[in-house]
Short mmCIF file of C-alpha atoms in Angstrom, two decimals:
data_model
loop_
_atom_site.label_atom_id
_atom_site.label_comp_id
_atom_site.label_asym_id
_atom_site.label_seq_id
_atom_site.Cartn_x
_atom_site.Cartn_y
_atom_site.Cartn_z
CA MET A 1 -35.50 10.93 36.56
CA LYS A 2 -36.71 10.44 32.99
CA ILE A 3 -35.25 6.94 32.94
CA LEU A 4 -37.00 6.10 36.22
CA ALA A 5 -40.32 7.39 34.88
CA ALA A 6 -39.87 5.33 31.70
CA PHE A 7 -39.00 2.26 33.76
CA GLY A 8 -42.12 2.80 35.88
CA ARG A 9 -44.28 3.04 32.77
CA TYR A 10 -42.63 -0.09 31.40
CA ILE A 11 -43.46 -2.01 34.59
CA ILE A 12 -47.07 -0.77 34.51
CA LEU A 13 -47.35 -1.82 30.87
CA MET A 14 -45.95 -5.26 31.68
CA GLY A 15 -48.57 -5.51 34.45
CA LYS A 16 -51.25 -4.94 31.80
CA VAL A 17 -49.56 -7.28 29.34
CA PHE A 18 -49.46 -10.16 31.81
CA SER A 19 -53.01 -9.73 33.11
CA ARG A 20 -55.54 -12.46 32.35
CA PRO A 21 -56.40 -12.62 28.63
CA GLU A 22 -60.01 -12.18 27.48
CA LYS A 23 -59.97 -15.50 25.65
CA TRP A 24 -57.12 -17.99 25.55
CA SER A 25 -58.12 -19.41 22.17
CA ILE A 26 -57.68 -16.02 20.47
CA TYR A 27 -54.29 -15.55 22.10
CA TYR A 28 -53.23 -19.05 21.10
CA ARG A 29 -54.02 -18.27 17.46
CA ARG A 30 -52.16 -14.99 17.71
CA VAL A 31 -49.11 -16.68 19.22
CA ILE A 32 -48.97 -19.13 16.29
CA SER A 33 -49.34 -16.26 13.82
CA GLU A 34 -46.58 -14.24 15.56
CA MET A 35 -44.29 -17.27 15.60
CA ASP A 36 -44.69 -17.45 11.86
CA GLN A 37 -44.18 -13.72 11.32
CA LEU A 38 -41.44 -12.98 13.85
CA GLY A 39 -39.77 -16.37 14.15
CA VAL A 40 -40.07 -18.27 10.87
CA GLY A 41 -39.65 -14.98 9.02
CA SER A 42 -36.25 -14.55 10.70
CA ILE A 43 -34.83 -17.95 9.63
CA PRO A 44 -33.34 -16.79 6.30
CA LEU A 45 -31.54 -13.81 7.89
CA THR A 46 -30.25 -15.99 10.74
CA ALA A 47 -29.06 -18.63 8.28
CA ILE A 48 -27.23 -16.19 6.01
CA ILE A 49 -25.49 -14.35 8.84
CA SER A 50 -24.60 -17.52 10.75
CA VAL A 51 -23.10 -19.36 7.80
CA PHE A 52 -20.89 -16.41 6.88
CA ILE A 53 -19.84 -15.66 10.43
CA GLY A 54 -19.08 -19.35 11.04
CA ALA A 55 -16.94 -19.33 7.93
CA VAL A 56 -15.13 -16.13 8.92
CA ILE A 57 -14.50 -17.33 12.47
CA THR A 58 -12.94 -20.51 11.09
CA ILE A 59 -10.67 -18.54 8.73
CA GLN A 60 -9.65 -16.14 11.52
CA MET A 61 -8.98 -19.00 13.91
CA ALA A 62 -6.93 -20.81 11.28
CA ILE A 63 -4.75 -17.69 10.88
CA THR A 64 -4.48 -16.95 14.60
CA LEU A 65 -3.82 -20.53 15.74
CA GLU A 66 -1.29 -21.31 13.04
CA SER A 67 1.45 -22.89 15.14
CA PRO A 68 3.13 -26.29 15.21
CA PHE A 69 2.35 -26.45 18.96
CA ILE A 70 -1.41 -26.06 18.54
CA PRO A 71 -3.32 -29.01 17.08
CA GLN A 72 -5.44 -28.19 14.02
CA PHE A 73 -8.67 -29.51 15.56
CA MET A 74 -8.54 -26.56 18.00
CA ILE A 75 -9.74 -24.35 15.11
CA GLY A 76 -12.98 -26.34 14.90
CA TYR A 77 -13.24 -26.37 18.67
CA ALA A 78 -12.77 -22.58 18.93
CA THR A 79 -15.34 -22.01 16.19
CA LYS A 80 -17.85 -24.21 18.00
CA GLU A 81 -17.30 -22.47 21.35
CA THR A 82 -17.59 -19.00 19.81
CA MET A 83 -20.78 -19.90 18.01
CA ILE A 84 -22.42 -21.57 21.00
CA LEU A 85 -21.36 -19.22 23.78
CA GLU A 86 -21.70 -15.81 22.19
CA PHE A 87 -22.53 -15.55 18.54
CA SER A 88 -25.71 -17.65 18.31
CA SER A 89 -27.30 -16.01 21.29
CA THR A 90 -25.93 -12.50 21.81
CA VAL A 91 -24.99 -11.43 18.29
CA ILE A 92 -28.06 -13.04 16.71
CA ALA A 93 -30.19 -11.37 19.41
CA ILE A 94 -28.76 -7.97 18.51
CA ILE A 95 -29.46 -8.62 14.83
CA LEU A 96 -32.99 -9.72 15.70
CA ALA A 97 -33.43 -6.60 17.84
CA GLY A 98 -32.88 -4.68 14.60
CA LYS A 99 -35.22 -6.77 12.51
CA VAL A 100 -37.94 -7.90 14.92
CA GLY A 101 -37.68 -5.00 17.39
CA SER A 102 -38.13 -2.32 14.76
CA ASN A 103 -40.95 -4.34 13.20
CA ILE A 104 -42.81 -4.58 16.52
CA ALA A 105 -42.28 -0.93 17.51
CA SER A 106 -43.35 0.40 14.13
CA GLU A 107 -46.35 -1.93 13.86
CA ILE A 108 -47.70 -1.07 17.32
CA GLY A 109 -46.69 2.59 16.95
CA THR A 110 -48.63 2.86 13.70
CA MET A 111 -51.61 1.20 15.36
CA ARG A 112 -51.39 3.82 18.10
CA ILE A 113 -51.30 6.87 15.83
CA THR A 114 -54.05 5.53 13.56
CA GLU A 115 -56.31 4.94 16.59
CA GLN A 116 -56.40 1.16 16.11
CA ILE A 117 -55.36 0.73 19.75
CA ASP A 118 -58.12 3.12 20.85
CA ALA A 119 -60.57 1.05 18.83
CA LEU A 120 -59.49 -2.09 20.70
CA GLU A 121 -59.77 -0.31 24.06
CA ILE A 122 -63.29 0.87 23.26
CA MET A 123 -64.30 -2.68 22.39
CA GLY A 124 -63.23 -3.54 25.95
CA VAL A 125 -60.07 -5.35 24.85
CA ASN A 126 -56.91 -5.16 26.97
CA SER A 127 -54.96 -3.78 24.02
CA ALA A 128 -51.54 -4.11 25.68
CA ALA A 129 -52.05 -7.81 26.35
CA TYR A 130 -53.75 -8.45 23.02
CA LEU A 131 -50.94 -6.86 21.02
CA ILE A 132 -47.79 -7.52 23.05
CA LEU A 133 -48.30 -10.78 24.98
CA PRO A 134 -48.57 -13.07 21.91
CA LYS A 135 -45.38 -11.50 20.53
CA ILE A 136 -43.52 -12.06 23.81
CA ILE A 137 -44.65 -15.70 24.08
CA ALA A 138 -43.94 -16.37 20.40
CA THR A 139 -40.40 -15.00 20.49
CA MET A 140 -39.56 -16.59 23.86
CA ILE A 141 -40.53 -19.95 22.39
CA PHE A 142 -39.08 -19.50 18.92
CA PHE A 143 -35.88 -17.50 19.39
CA PRO A 144 -34.07 -20.31 21.28
CA PHE A 145 -34.76 -22.48 18.21
CA LEU A 146 -33.22 -19.75 16.08
CA ALA A 147 -30.17 -19.77 18.36
CA ALA A 148 -29.83 -23.56 18.05
CA PHE A 149 -30.31 -23.27 14.29
CA SER A 150 -27.65 -20.57 14.15
CA MET A 151 -25.17 -22.80 16.01
CA ILE A 152 -25.64 -25.62 13.51
CA VAL A 153 -25.54 -23.39 10.43
CA GLY A 154 -22.53 -21.45 11.75
CA MET A 155 -20.56 -24.63 12.31
CA PHE A 156 -21.58 -25.77 8.85
CA GLY A 157 -20.23 -22.47 7.46
CA GLY A 158 -16.90 -23.28 9.13
CA PHE A 159 -16.96 -26.74 7.59
CA LEU A 160 -17.54 -25.25 4.13
CA VAL A 161 -14.37 -23.10 4.32
CA ALA A 162 -12.46 -26.04 5.80
CA ARG A 163 -13.47 -28.00 2.70
CA MET A 164 -12.26 -25.11 0.55
CA GLY A 165 -8.74 -25.65 1.87
CA VAL A 166 -8.46 -23.51 4.97
CA MET A 167 -7.76 -26.67 6.97
CA ILE A 168 -8.27 -30.42 6.92
CA PRO A 169 -12.05 -30.99 7.16
CA ASN A 170 -11.65 -34.06 9.37
CA ASP A 171 -9.64 -32.02 11.88
CA TYR A 172 -12.41 -29.41 11.87
CA ILE A 173 -15.00 -32.10 12.64
CA ASP A 174 -12.77 -33.52 15.37
CA GLY A 175 -12.69 -30.04 16.87
CA LEU A 176 -16.49 -29.81 16.81
CA LEU A 177 -16.75 -33.14 18.59
CA TYR A 178 -14.02 -32.38 21.10
CA TYR A 179 -15.21 -31.69 24.67
CA PHE A 180 -18.94 -31.23 24.29
CA ASP A 181 -20.60 -29.67 27.35
CA SER A 182 -24.40 -29.59 27.10
CA TYR A 183 -24.52 -26.88 29.79
CA GLU A 184 -23.09 -24.44 27.25
CA ILE A 185 -26.09 -25.06 24.99
CA PHE A 186 -28.44 -24.64 27.94
CA TYR A 187 -26.67 -21.40 28.91
CA SER A 188 -26.94 -20.04 25.39
CA LEU A 189 -30.63 -20.93 25.03
CA VAL A 190 -31.47 -19.39 28.42
CA LYS A 191 -29.73 -16.20 27.34
CA MET A 192 -31.66 -16.16 24.08
CA THR A 193 -34.96 -16.63 25.92
CA VAL A 194 -34.18 -13.63 28.13
CA PHE A 195 -33.08 -11.59 25.11
CA ALA A 196 -36.32 -12.51 23.31
CA PHE A 197 -38.31 -11.11 26.23
CA LEU A 198 -36.20 -7.94 26.30
CA ILE A 199 -36.47 -7.29 22.56
CA THR A 200 -40.21 -7.84 22.39
CA SER A 201 -41.24 -6.12 25.59
CA ILE A 202 -39.01 -3.07 25.04
CA SER A 203 -40.07 -2.68 21.42
CA GLY A 204 -43.70 -3.20 22.42
CA TYR A 205 -43.30 -0.50 25.08
CA TYR A 206 -41.90 2.08 22.66
CA GLY A 207 -44.54 1.26 20.06
CA TYR A 208 -47.40 1.33 22.55
CA TYR A 209 -46.53 4.77 23.90
CA THR A 210 -45.88 6.39 20.51
CA LYS A 211 -47.50 9.80 20.21
CA GLY A 212 -47.91 12.07 17.21
CA ASN A 213 -47.25 11.18 13.61
CA SER A 214 -45.22 8.90 11.36
CA LEU A 215 -42.00 10.71 12.33
CA GLU A 216 -42.59 9.60 15.92
CA VAL A 217 -43.13 6.03 14.77
CA GLY A 218 -39.70 6.13 13.13
CA LYS A 219 -38.16 7.55 16.30
CA ALA A 220 -39.90 4.95 18.47
CA SER A 221 -38.62 2.21 16.21
CA THR A 222 -35.03 3.47 16.35
CA THR A 223 -35.14 3.98 20.12
CA ALA A 224 -36.57 0.48 20.57
CA VAL A 225 -33.66 -1.05 18.66
CA VAL A 226 -31.03 1.02 20.49
CA VAL A 227 -32.44 0.37 23.97
CA SER A 228 -33.01 -3.34 23.24
CA SER A 229 -29.41 -3.70 22.04
CA ILE A 230 -28.03 -1.96 25.13
CA MET A 231 -30.19 -4.08 27.43
CA ILE A 232 -29.05 -7.23 25.63
CA MET A 233 -25.43 -6.30 26.31
CA ILE A 234 -26.14 -5.53 29.97
CA PHE A 235 -28.09 -8.75 30.50
CA ASN A 236 -25.44 -10.71 28.60
CA LEU A 237 -22.90 -9.59 31.17
CA LEU A 238 -25.23 -10.33 34.10
CA LEU A 239 -26.27 -13.76 32.85
CA THR A 240 -22.71 -14.71 31.98
CA GLN A 241 -21.65 -13.80 35.51
CA LEU A 242 -24.61 -15.62 37.04
CA MET A 243 -24.43 -18.78 34.96
CA ARG A 244 -20.70 -19.28 34.51
CA MET B 1 -79.49 8.08 26.71
CA ILE B 2 -76.07 9.48 27.51
CA LYS B 3 -75.79 12.41 29.86
CA CYS B 4 -72.78 14.37 30.98
CA GLU B 5 -72.79 16.82 33.85
CA ASN B 6 -70.29 19.60 34.46
CA ILE B 7 -67.42 18.00 32.57
CA PHE B 8 -64.01 19.65 32.87
CA LYS B 9 -60.92 18.38 31.12
CA SER B 10 -57.49 19.93 30.78
CA PHE B 11 -54.14 18.85 29.33
CA ASP B 12 -50.87 20.20 30.76
CA GLY B 13 -52.71 23.04 32.50
CA ARG B 14 -54.66 24.02 29.36
CA THR B 15 -58.40 23.66 29.87
CA VAL B 16 -60.02 22.02 26.86
CA LEU B 17 -63.52 21.31 28.20
CA ASN B 18 -65.23 23.82 30.44
CA ASP B 19 -68.29 22.81 32.43
CA ILE B 20 -70.04 20.85 29.69
CA SER B 21 -73.49 19.50 30.56
CA VAL B 22 -75.63 17.92 27.89
CA THR B 23 -78.02 15.02 27.33
CA PHE B 24 -77.87 12.90 24.19
CA GLU B 25 -81.13 11.18 23.42
CA THR B 26 -81.81 7.57 22.49
CA GLY B 27 -82.95 6.77 18.95
CA LYS B 28 -81.67 10.10 17.66
CA THR B 29 -78.55 11.19 15.82
CA ASN B 30 -76.93 13.64 18.22
CA LEU B 31 -74.30 15.87 16.63
CA ILE B 32 -71.41 17.63 18.31
CA ILE B 33 -70.22 20.40 16.04
CA GLY B 34 -67.55 23.05 16.33
CA ARG B 35 -64.42 24.44 14.73
CA SER B 36 -61.19 22.49 14.66
CA GLY B 37 -59.58 22.68 18.10
CA SER B 38 -62.83 23.61 19.83
CA GLY B 39 -62.70 20.50 22.03
CA LYS B 40 -65.32 18.34 20.36
CA THR B 41 -63.01 15.34 19.83
CA VAL B 42 -61.86 15.57 23.45
CA LEU B 43 -65.51 15.65 24.52
CA LEU B 44 -66.28 12.57 22.43
CA LYS B 45 -63.23 10.69 23.72
CA THR B 46 -64.13 11.68 27.28
CA LEU B 47 -67.69 10.42 26.82
CA VAL B 48 -66.44 7.14 25.41
CA GLY B 49 -63.92 6.68 28.23
CA LEU B 50 -60.66 7.21 26.36
CA HIS B 51 -60.01 10.33 28.47
CA GLU B 52 -60.84 10.60 32.16
CA PRO B 53 -62.65 13.86 33.00
CA ASP B 54 -61.00 16.07 35.64
CA GLU B 55 -64.41 16.82 37.09
CA GLY B 56 -68.00 15.92 36.34
CA SER B 57 -70.07 12.81 35.72
CA ILE B 58 -71.06 10.79 32.67
CA TYR B 59 -74.18 8.62 32.68
CA PHE B 60 -74.98 5.78 30.31
CA ASP B 61 -78.75 5.55 30.82
CA ASP B 62 -78.96 5.48 34.61
CA VAL B 63 -75.45 4.20 35.28
CA CYS B 64 -72.81 6.71 36.33
CA TYR B 65 -69.86 5.59 34.21
CA THR B 66 -67.35 7.84 35.95
CA ASP B 67 -68.06 6.15 39.30
CA LEU B 68 -67.50 2.66 37.95
CA GLY B 69 -64.45 0.49 38.43
CA PHE B 70 -62.41 -1.10 35.64
CA LYS B 71 -64.51 -4.29 35.35
CA ALA B 72 -67.88 -2.55 35.34
CA ARG B 73 -66.64 -0.09 32.74
CA LYS B 74 -65.47 -2.97 30.60
CA ALA B 75 -69.01 -4.37 30.65
CA ILE B 76 -70.43 -1.06 29.43
CA ARG B 77 -67.77 -0.81 26.75
CA LYS B 78 -69.17 -3.95 25.17
CA ASP B 79 -72.35 -1.94 24.55
CA ILE B 80 -70.38 0.79 22.79
CA GLY B 81 -69.53 0.92 19.12
CA MET B 82 -67.21 3.56 17.77
CA ILE B 83 -66.34 4.73 14.30
CA PHE B 84 -63.03 6.55 14.18
CA GLN B 85 -62.05 9.32 11.81
CA GLY B 86 -59.68 7.07 9.85
CA GLY B 87 -61.73 3.92 10.38
CA ALA B 88 -59.11 2.38 12.72
CA LEU B 89 -59.47 -1.03 11.13
CA ILE B 90 -56.73 -3.48 12.13
CA ASP B 91 -54.31 -3.30 9.19
CA SER B 92 -53.17 -6.91 9.42
CA SER B 93 -56.73 -8.30 9.28
CA THR B 94 -59.21 -8.54 6.43
CA VAL B 95 -62.58 -6.78 6.52
CA PHE B 96 -64.21 -10.05 7.60
CA GLU B 97 -61.68 -10.58 10.41
CA ASN B 98 -62.03 -6.98 11.56
CA VAL B 99 -65.80 -7.28 11.87
CA LYS B 100 -65.54 -10.72 13.48
CA LEU B 101 -62.99 -9.66 16.12
CA PRO B 102 -65.50 -8.44 18.77
CA LEU B 103 -67.48 -11.67 18.32
CA ASP B 104 -64.31 -13.74 18.77
CA LEU B 105 -63.39 -11.89 21.93
CA PHE B 106 -66.71 -11.45 23.67
CA THR B 107 -69.12 -14.15 22.56
CA GLU B 108 -69.29 -17.91 22.80
CA GLN B 109 -70.94 -18.23 19.39
CA SER B 110 -69.96 -21.02 17.02
CA GLU B 111 -67.94 -20.20 13.91
CA ALA B 112 -71.08 -20.64 11.78
CA GLU B 113 -73.05 -18.20 13.94
CA LYS B 114 -70.23 -15.67 13.84
CA ARG B 115 -69.95 -15.98 10.06
CA GLU B 116 -73.68 -15.44 9.71
CA ARG B 117 -73.59 -12.35 11.93
CA VAL B 118 -70.58 -10.87 10.13
CA GLU B 119 -72.16 -11.49 6.74
CA PHE B 120 -75.37 -9.83 7.95
CA CYS B 121 -73.48 -6.74 9.14
CA LEU B 122 -71.45 -6.52 5.95
CA GLU B 123 -74.62 -6.79 3.91
CA ARG B 124 -76.20 -4.09 6.07
CA VAL B 125 -73.42 -1.68 5.13
CA GLU B 126 -73.35 -2.93 1.52
CA LEU B 127 -69.91 -4.44 1.80
CA SER B 128 -70.73 -8.09 1.30
CA HIS B 129 -68.57 -8.18 -1.83
CA ALA B 130 -65.37 -7.27 0.03
CA PRO B 131 -64.91 -9.48 3.13
CA HIS B 132 -61.54 -10.77 1.92
CA LEU B 133 -59.97 -7.35 1.33
CA TYR B 134 -57.43 -5.73 3.64
CA PRO B 135 -57.90 -2.11 4.82
CA SER B 136 -55.11 -0.96 2.47
CA GLU B 137 -57.18 -2.25 -0.46
CA LEU B 138 -60.34 -0.30 0.47
CA SER B 139 -61.53 3.13 -0.60
CA GLY B 140 -62.28 5.80 2.04
CA GLY B 141 -66.02 5.09 1.91
CA MET B 142 -65.49 1.34 2.17
CA ILE B 143 -63.23 1.80 5.21
CA LYS B 144 -65.96 3.81 6.93
CA ARG B 145 -68.58 1.22 6.06
CA ALA B 146 -66.38 -1.60 7.36
CA ALA B 147 -65.86 0.41 10.55
CA ILE B 148 -69.64 0.80 10.90
CA ALA B 149 -70.08 -2.96 10.41
CA ARG B 150 -67.52 -3.64 13.14
CA ALA B 151 -69.17 -1.08 15.42
CA ILE B 152 -72.63 -2.67 15.14
CA VAL B 153 -71.64 -6.34 15.15
CA LEU B 154 -72.25 -6.73 18.91
CA ASN B 155 -75.59 -4.85 18.75
CA PRO B 156 -74.34 -1.80 20.66
CA ARG B 157 -76.64 0.46 22.65
CA TYR B 158 -74.41 3.46 22.09
CA LEU B 159 -72.68 4.49 18.87
CA PHE B 160 -69.96 7.13 18.71
CA CYS B 161 -68.68 8.51 15.41
CA ASP B 162 -65.66 10.77 15.17
CA GLU B 163 -65.93 12.77 11.95
CA PRO B 164 -67.30 9.87 9.92
CA ASN B 165 -67.27 11.94 6.73
CA SER B 166 -63.75 13.27 6.84
CA GLY B 167 -61.93 12.67 3.58
CA LEU B 168 -65.06 11.56 1.75
CA ASP B 169 -66.71 13.14 -1.27
CA PRO B 170 -70.13 14.77 -0.69
CA GLN B 171 -72.11 11.90 -2.22
CA THR B 172 -70.35 9.20 -0.18
CA SER B 173 -70.71 11.41 2.91
CA ILE B 174 -74.48 11.42 2.47
CA VAL B 175 -74.50 7.64 2.07
CA ILE B 176 -72.53 7.24 5.33
CA ASP B 177 -74.71 9.78 7.15
CA ASN B 178 -77.91 8.06 6.06
CA LEU B 179 -76.50 4.67 6.99
CA ILE B 180 -75.67 5.87 10.51
CA GLN B 181 -79.07 7.47 10.89
CA SER B 182 -80.97 4.41 9.67
CA ILE B 183 -78.96 2.12 11.99
CA THR B 184 -79.68 4.49 14.88
CA ARG B 185 -83.43 4.32 14.25
CA GLU B 186 -83.50 0.63 13.38
CA TYR B 187 -81.80 -0.48 16.61
CA ASN B 188 -82.97 2.46 18.74
CA ILE B 189 -79.45 3.31 19.89
CA THR B 190 -77.94 6.50 21.22
CA THR B 191 -75.71 7.89 18.51
CA ILE B 192 -73.27 10.75 18.98
CA ILE B 193 -71.51 12.11 15.92
CA ASN B 194 -68.65 14.51 15.98
CA THR B 195 -68.53 16.59 12.82
CA HIS B 196 -67.87 19.96 11.25
CA ASP B 197 -69.61 19.02 8.04
CA MET B 198 -72.65 21.28 7.61
CA ASN B 199 -74.17 18.87 5.08
CA SER B 200 -74.32 16.25 7.83
CA VAL B 201 -75.81 18.78 10.22
CA MET B 202 -78.62 19.61 7.83
CA GLU B 203 -79.08 16.00 6.70
CA ILE B 204 -79.20 14.05 9.97
CA GLY B 205 -78.84 16.52 12.87
CA GLU B 206 -81.73 15.67 15.16
CA LYS B 207 -80.00 17.20 18.14
CA ILE B 208 -77.03 19.50 17.73
CA VAL B 209 -74.56 20.72 20.33
CA TYR B 210 -72.18 23.49 19.32
CA ILE B 211 -68.86 23.55 21.18
CA HIS B 212 -66.79 26.72 21.10
CA THR B 213 -63.46 27.24 22.92
CA GLY B 214 -64.27 24.30 25.21
CA TYR B 215 -67.71 25.61 26.25
CA LYS B 216 -71.12 24.37 25.23
CA TRP B 217 -72.16 27.44 23.27
CA TRP B 218 -75.50 26.36 21.87
CA GLU B 219 -77.81 23.36 21.51
CA GLY B 220 -80.90 22.75 19.42
CA THR B 221 -82.17 21.01 16.29
CA LYS B 222 -81.34 21.43 12.62
CA ASP B 223 -84.48 23.53 12.23
CA ASP B 224 -83.33 25.91 14.98
CA ILE B 225 -79.77 26.27 13.78
CA LEU B 226 -80.49 28.39 10.70
CA ASN B 227 -82.33 30.98 12.79
CA ALA B 228 -80.17 30.90 15.88
CA ASP B 229 -79.27 34.26 17.39
CA ASN B 230 -75.69 33.37 18.27
CA LYS B 231 -72.81 35.14 16.57
CA GLU B 232 -70.17 32.41 16.96
CA LEU B 233 -72.58 29.70 15.85
CA ASN B 234 -73.68 31.77 12.84
CA ASP B 235 -70.04 32.45 11.94
CA PHE B 236 -69.46 28.69 11.96
CA VAL B 237 -72.66 27.66 10.20
CA PHE B 238 -72.51 30.35 7.54
CA ALA B 239 -68.77 30.29 7.00
CA SER B 240 -69.03 29.36 3.35
CA ALA B 241 -70.21 31.85 0.73
CA MET B 242 -72.77 29.32 -0.48
CA ALA B 243 -74.33 29.02 2.97
CA LYS B 244 -74.46 32.79 3.28
CA ARG B 245 -76.24 33.06 -0.06
CA ALA B 246 -78.67 30.30 0.98
CA ARG B 247 -79.45 32.23 4.14
CA GLY B 248 -79.96 35.40 2.15
CA LYS B 249 -82.65 33.69 0.10
#
């Protein structure tokens, strides 16, 4: 019953979020600013995690596929497939749910408890749209770029360990070039776009309905990350089934 | 003029406002006073539209606000300025951006016109030296003054202030009080201030409404309040030893 009530409130909030903005120009500026804060600000984290995971996947594949019957380039191929299909969308999305989701929930939650949202409402501003919509648009545009960036950096991480002697670098590159299906990229980017919406809207919801004091902001932030992560996993399953 | 008639408001079955009827006059600083938890903040938030009354009507001049739909209410809200207890400035924006926000959202003015208006408002509250500062870099008094500048930037007809002096030293409190009063007179607006600061009451209280346990217990002027024959009001007004001594004299 509680979950249903929360879902109802989430839908109502989304109704407010997607109602007509007061002024497009203000929202446009806010979208650019959010892209910088939530998107560009996440590039270093994405790069660090992707390069290391790409490297680790390559090492693990090299150990697992060590057989005279399996060609070496399959290590590069397996690394590429893992990065494109799951890591660069799903795992990066979960990491971003931690970073961006908690940021959004705590920012909006703090605005709620310090009456900044009330101040916007009194001015006649649709506070839900003003605060949440630019974040949703910004992440839905930028996160797919992060996913694409993660794919490239992850494969580069694999190349680095190949160069260090894990395998022959040329075989690794052959593996990356072997059987390229652009649909896989499309599938991954679509997933990331959906995950971006989930992370931002769920975190915005928990922040917007924060009540009480700073303790509640912390709780809202944690709940936002947990619920976003669970929803990412559920939608990952659904989208994989739908788009396979 | 703002008028409320027979306002009731309850939360989770607990009645917070009980049959409140009062008229707040234009061009005057109207004060709502009362102990903590008496319901004065709920009354202010109900008047301003942040809470919906369970029963009763609220009039902004001749317009019944409680009968209006979302769009019509939005139009009235553009005539309302509010100063919150903590200032409620947007943390991620500078003082200049905070004051400019209502102009960005609700006017078609050019950037030069907006800049001129913001600078005028900041000068009016003596904050023209700090447009580039963020709320975290401001003192308590500066936050309140920035909030006043933001509240008056659209030339409101109604000004609401929720404990504008809370957390301020007595001298700064007087500065803020006088600023609110002079703005009220200068622009002939209806100002409602929520406070439990007796200095404010005696300094700027042109009309005072005392709320006690959710009821309107007393109303009058600052001249009436010292001689009021009302036990609860007297207990509130003369709570401090200094006030009692002053009354004795």
